[in-house]
Coordinates of C-alpha atoms and ligand atoms in Angstrom, one line a residue:
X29 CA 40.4 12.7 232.3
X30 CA 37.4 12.8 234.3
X31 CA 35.2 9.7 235.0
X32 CA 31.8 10.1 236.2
X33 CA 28.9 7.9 237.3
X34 CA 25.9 9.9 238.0
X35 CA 24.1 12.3 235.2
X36 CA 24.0 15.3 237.5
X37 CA 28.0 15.3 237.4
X38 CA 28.0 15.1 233.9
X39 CA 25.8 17.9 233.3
X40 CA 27.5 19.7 235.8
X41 CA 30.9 19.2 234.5
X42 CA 29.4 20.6 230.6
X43 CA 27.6 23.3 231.4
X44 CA 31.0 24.6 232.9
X45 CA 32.7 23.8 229.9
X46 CA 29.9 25.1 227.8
X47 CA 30.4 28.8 230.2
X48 CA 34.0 28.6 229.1
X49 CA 33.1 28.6 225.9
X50 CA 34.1 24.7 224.8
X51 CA 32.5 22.9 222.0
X52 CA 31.2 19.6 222.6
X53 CA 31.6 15.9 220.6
X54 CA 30.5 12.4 222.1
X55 CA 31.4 9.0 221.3
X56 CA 28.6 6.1 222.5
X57 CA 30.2 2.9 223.0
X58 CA 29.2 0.0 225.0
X59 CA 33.0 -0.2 226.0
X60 CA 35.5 -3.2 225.4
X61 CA 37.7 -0.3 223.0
X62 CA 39.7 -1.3 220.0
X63 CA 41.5 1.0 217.2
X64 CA 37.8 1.3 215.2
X65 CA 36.4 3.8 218.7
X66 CA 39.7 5.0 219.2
X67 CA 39.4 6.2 215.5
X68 CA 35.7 7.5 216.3
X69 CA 37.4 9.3 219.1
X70 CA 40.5 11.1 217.0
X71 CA 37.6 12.0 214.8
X72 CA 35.8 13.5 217.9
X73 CA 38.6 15.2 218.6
X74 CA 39.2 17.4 214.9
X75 CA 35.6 18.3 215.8
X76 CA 35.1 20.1 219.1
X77 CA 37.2 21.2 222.4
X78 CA 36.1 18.2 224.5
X79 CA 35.2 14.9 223.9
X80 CA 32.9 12.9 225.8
X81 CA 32.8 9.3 225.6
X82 CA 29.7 7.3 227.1
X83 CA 30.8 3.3 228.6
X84 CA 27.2 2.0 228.9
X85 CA 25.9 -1.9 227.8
X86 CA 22.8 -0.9 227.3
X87 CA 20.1 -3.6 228.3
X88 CA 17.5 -2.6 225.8
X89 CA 18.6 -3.1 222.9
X90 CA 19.4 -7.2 223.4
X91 CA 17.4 -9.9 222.9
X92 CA 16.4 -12.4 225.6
X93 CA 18.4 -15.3 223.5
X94 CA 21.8 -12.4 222.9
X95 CA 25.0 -12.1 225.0
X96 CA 24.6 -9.5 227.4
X97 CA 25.4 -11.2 230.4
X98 CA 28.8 -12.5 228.0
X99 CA 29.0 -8.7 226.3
X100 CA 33.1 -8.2 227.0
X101 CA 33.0 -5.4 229.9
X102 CA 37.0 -4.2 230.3
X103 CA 36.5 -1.0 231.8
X104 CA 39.7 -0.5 233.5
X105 CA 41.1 -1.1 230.3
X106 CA 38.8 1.2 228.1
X107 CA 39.6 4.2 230.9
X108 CA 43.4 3.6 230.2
X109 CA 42.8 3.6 226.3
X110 CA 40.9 6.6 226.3
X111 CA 43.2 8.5 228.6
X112 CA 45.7 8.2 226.3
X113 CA 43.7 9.4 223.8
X114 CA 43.1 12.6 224.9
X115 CA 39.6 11.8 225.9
X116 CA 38.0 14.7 228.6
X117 CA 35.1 12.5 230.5
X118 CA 34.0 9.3 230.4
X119 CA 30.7 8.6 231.6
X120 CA 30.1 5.0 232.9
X121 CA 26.4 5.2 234.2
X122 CA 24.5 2.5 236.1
X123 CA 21.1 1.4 234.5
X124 CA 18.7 3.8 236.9
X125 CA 20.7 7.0 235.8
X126 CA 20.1 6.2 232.2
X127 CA 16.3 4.7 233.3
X128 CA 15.3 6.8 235.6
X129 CA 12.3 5.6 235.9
X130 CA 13.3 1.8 235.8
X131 CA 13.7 -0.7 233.4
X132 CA 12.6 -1.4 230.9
X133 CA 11.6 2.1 229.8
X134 CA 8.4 3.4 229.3
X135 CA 9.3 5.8 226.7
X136 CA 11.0 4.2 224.0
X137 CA 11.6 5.3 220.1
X138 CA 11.0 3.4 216.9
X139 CA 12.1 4.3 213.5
X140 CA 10.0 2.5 211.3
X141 CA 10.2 0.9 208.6
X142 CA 13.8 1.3 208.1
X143 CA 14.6 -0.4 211.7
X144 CA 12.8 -3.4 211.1
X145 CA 14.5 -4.4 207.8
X146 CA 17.9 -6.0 207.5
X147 CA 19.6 -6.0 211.3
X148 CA 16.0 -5.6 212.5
X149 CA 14.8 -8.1 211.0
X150 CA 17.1 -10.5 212.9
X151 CA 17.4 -8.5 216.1
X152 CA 13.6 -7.8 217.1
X153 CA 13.6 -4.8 219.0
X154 CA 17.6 -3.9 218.8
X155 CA 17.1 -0.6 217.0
X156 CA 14.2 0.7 219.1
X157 CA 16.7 -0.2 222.0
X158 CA 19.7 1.9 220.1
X159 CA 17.5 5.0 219.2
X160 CA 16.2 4.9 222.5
X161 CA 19.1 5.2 224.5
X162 CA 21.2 7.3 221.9
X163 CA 17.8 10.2 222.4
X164 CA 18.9 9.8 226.5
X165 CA 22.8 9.9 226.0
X166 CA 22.3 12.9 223.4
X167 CA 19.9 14.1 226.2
X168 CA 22.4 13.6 228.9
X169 CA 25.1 14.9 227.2
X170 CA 23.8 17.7 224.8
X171 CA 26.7 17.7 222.5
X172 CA 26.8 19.7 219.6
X173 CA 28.5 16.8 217.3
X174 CA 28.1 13.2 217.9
X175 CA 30.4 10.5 216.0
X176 CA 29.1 6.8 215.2
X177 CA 31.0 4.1 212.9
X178 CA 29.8 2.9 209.8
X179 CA 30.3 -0.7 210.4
X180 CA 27.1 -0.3 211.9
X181 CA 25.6 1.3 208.5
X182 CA 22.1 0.8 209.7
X183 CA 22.3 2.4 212.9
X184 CA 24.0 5.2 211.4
X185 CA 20.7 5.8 209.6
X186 CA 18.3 5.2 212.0
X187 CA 20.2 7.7 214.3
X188 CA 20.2 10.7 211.5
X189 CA 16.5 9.7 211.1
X190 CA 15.5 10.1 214.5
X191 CA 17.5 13.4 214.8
X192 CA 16.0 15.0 211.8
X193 CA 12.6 14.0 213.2
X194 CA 12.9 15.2 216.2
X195 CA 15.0 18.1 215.5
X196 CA 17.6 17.2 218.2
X197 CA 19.7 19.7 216.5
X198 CA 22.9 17.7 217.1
X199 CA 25.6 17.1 214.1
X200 CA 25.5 13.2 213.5
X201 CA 28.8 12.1 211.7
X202 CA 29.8 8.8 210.4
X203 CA 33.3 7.7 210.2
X204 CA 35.0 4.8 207.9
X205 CA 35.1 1.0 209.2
X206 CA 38.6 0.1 210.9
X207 CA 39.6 -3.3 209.3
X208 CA 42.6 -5.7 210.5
X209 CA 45.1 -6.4 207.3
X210 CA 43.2 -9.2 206.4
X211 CA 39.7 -7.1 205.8
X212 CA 37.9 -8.3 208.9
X213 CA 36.2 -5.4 210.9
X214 CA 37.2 -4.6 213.9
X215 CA 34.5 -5.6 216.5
X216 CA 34.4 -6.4 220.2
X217 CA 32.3 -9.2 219.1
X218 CA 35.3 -10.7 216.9
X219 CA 36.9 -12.1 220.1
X220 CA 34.3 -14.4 220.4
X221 CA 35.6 -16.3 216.9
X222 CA 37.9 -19.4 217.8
X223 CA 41.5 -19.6 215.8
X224 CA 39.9 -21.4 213.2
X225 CA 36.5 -19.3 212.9
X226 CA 39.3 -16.2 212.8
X227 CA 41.3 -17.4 210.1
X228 CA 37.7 -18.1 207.8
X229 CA 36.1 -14.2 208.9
X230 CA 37.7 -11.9 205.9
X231 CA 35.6 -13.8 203.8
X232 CA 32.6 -11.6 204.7
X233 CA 34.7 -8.7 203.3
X234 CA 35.9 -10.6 200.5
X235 CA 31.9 -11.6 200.0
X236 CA 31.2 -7.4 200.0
X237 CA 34.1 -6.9 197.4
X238 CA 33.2 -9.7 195.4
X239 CA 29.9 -7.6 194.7
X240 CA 31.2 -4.2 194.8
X241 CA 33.4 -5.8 191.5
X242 CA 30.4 -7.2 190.4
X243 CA 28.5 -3.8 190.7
X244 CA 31.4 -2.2 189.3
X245 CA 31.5 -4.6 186.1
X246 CA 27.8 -3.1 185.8
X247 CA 26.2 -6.3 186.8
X248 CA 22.6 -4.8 188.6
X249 CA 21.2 -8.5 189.1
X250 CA 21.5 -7.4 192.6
X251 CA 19.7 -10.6 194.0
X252 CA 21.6 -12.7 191.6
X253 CA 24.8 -11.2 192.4
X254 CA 24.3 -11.4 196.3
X255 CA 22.8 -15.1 196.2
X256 CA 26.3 -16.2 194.6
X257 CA 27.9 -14.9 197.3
X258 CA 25.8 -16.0 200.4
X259 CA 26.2 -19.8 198.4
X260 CA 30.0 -19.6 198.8
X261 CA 29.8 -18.1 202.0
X262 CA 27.5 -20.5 203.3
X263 CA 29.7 -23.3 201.5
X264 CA 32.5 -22.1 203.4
X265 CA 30.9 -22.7 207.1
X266 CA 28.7 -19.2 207.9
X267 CA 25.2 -19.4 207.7
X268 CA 24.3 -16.2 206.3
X269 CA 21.7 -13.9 207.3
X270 CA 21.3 -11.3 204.5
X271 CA 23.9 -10.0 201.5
X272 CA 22.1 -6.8 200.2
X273 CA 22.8 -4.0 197.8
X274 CA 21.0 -1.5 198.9
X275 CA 21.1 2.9 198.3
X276 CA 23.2 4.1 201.1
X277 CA 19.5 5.7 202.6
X278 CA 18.8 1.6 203.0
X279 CA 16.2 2.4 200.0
X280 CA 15.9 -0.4 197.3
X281 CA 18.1 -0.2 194.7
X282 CA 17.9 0.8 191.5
X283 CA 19.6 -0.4 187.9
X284 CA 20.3 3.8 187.2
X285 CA 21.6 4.7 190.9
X286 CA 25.1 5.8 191.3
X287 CA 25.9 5.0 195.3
X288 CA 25.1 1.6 196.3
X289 CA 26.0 -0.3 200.2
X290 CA 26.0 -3.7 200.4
X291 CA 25.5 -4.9 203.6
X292 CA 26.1 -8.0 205.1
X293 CA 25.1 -10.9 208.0
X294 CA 26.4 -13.8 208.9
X295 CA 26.9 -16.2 212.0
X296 CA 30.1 -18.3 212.6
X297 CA 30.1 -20.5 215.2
X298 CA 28.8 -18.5 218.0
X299 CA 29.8 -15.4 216.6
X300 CA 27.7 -13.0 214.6
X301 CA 29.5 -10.7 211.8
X302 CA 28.2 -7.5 210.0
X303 CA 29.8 -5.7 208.0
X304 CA 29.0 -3.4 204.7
X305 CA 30.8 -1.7 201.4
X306 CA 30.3 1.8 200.4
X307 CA 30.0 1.2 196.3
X308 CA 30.1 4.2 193.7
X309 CA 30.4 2.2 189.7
X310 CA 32.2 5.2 187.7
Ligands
PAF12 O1 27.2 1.1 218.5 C1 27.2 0.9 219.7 O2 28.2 0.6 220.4 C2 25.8 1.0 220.4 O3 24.8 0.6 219.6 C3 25.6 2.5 220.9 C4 25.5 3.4 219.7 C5 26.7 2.9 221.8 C6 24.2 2.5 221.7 O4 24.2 1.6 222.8

């Protein structure tokens, strides 16, 4: 496995592989792997000769009050995870070769309005930060597929948006959440939860499944049916941010759709949790 710094390696290294005749799919991560990348990274794999994974915390897209400086870096670990899993290059690049013209950027790209609802509504700035640097990774990379989880529903979105709209012309594909047995997502961010806080986080899952049954009993009181369980999640320690149904495109739902999300925020302790449910009543 190759592991490169600098953007002129990188481009170096697939344009040879590109002359060979190699098809390639990249993973963005901001690193600290678990079994929910190395999943994205199996997918990767079904999908193209070589598989590119990008290691970068990217600055931009955190507040000034979020935990970059405390973001979990474990690089040495992530290279031996990703060795292992059959991964071709790893690109790890310090902030100027993904700035090149400092930081912050001048460019940047917004995908309104659907990035300033729900997570953006929260996280001022976060997805303008994502699309940003997602546009210079896919531009640093050129793959021909890219693969994104859909624990992170929203991004998802906002990343086919900006591709359609600026015909990037790269395959976007989503890939199912990885859960631990008892529901919770897997998220770097869930080793911030204490042994108590750990024990209490399935019950955001349990809070999306609670109104996927609902939705499923044909209840469509959507704000009704989410308010009930923000109240018991909130009873039970979190303070909530939002419980949504929404269309899978993020649109407002309607009583006659037939593919719902629900998406979910909440803060325990110190520690943030999203999460969302894929719903389709028969
Ligand atoms: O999902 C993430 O880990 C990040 O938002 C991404 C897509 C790597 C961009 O920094």
């Amino acid at each position: 496995m190759n592991t490169l710094h600098l953007a002129s390696e990188l481009r170096a290294t697939v344009d040879r592989w590109r002359a060979a005749g190699d098809t390639i799919a990249l993973v963005p991560t901001m690193g600290n792997l678990h079994d929910g990348h190395l999943a994205l990274v199996a997918k990767a794999r079904e999908l193209a000769t070589r598989v590119v994974v990008t290691i970068f915390v990217n600055p931009l897209q955190f507040g000034p009050n979020e935990d970059f400086g405390r973001y979990p870096r474990t690089l040495a670990d992530d290279l031996a995870k990703l060795a292992e899993a059959g991964v071709d290059l790893v690109w790890t690049p310090p902030v100027d070769e993904v700035y090149v013209n400092g930081f912050p950027p001048a460019t940047t790209i917004t995908v309104s309005p659907i990035a300033d609802q729900l997570e953006g509504a929260f996280r001022p700035g976060f997805f303008t930060g994502v699309a940003t640097v997602v546009a210079i990774l896919f531009a640093s990379v050129r793959p021909d597929v890219a693969v994104f989880g859909e624990k992170d529903w929203q991004q998802l979105q906002i990343v086919r948006r900006m591709v359609e709209d600026l015909r990037v012309g790269i395959q976007i594909v989503g890939y199912p959440t990885e859960r631990a047995a008892d529901g919770l997502a897997l998220s770097s961010r869930n080793q911030y939860l204490s042994e108590a806080d750990r024990r209490l986080a399935p019950k955001v899952h349990a809070a999306l499944q609670a109104v996927a049954a609902g939705l499923t009993a044909g209840r469509r009181d959507f704000a009704v049916l989410c308010a009930e369980q923000s109240a018991l999640l909130a009873a039970a320690g979190f303070k909530p941010q939002y419980l949504e149904v929404r269309a899978p495109s993020l649109a407002q739902p309607a009583a006659g759709d037939r593919d719902f999300v629900v998406l979910v925020a909440a803060v325990l302790g110190s520690t943030r949790l999203i999460d969302n449910l894929a719903v389709r009543p028969v």
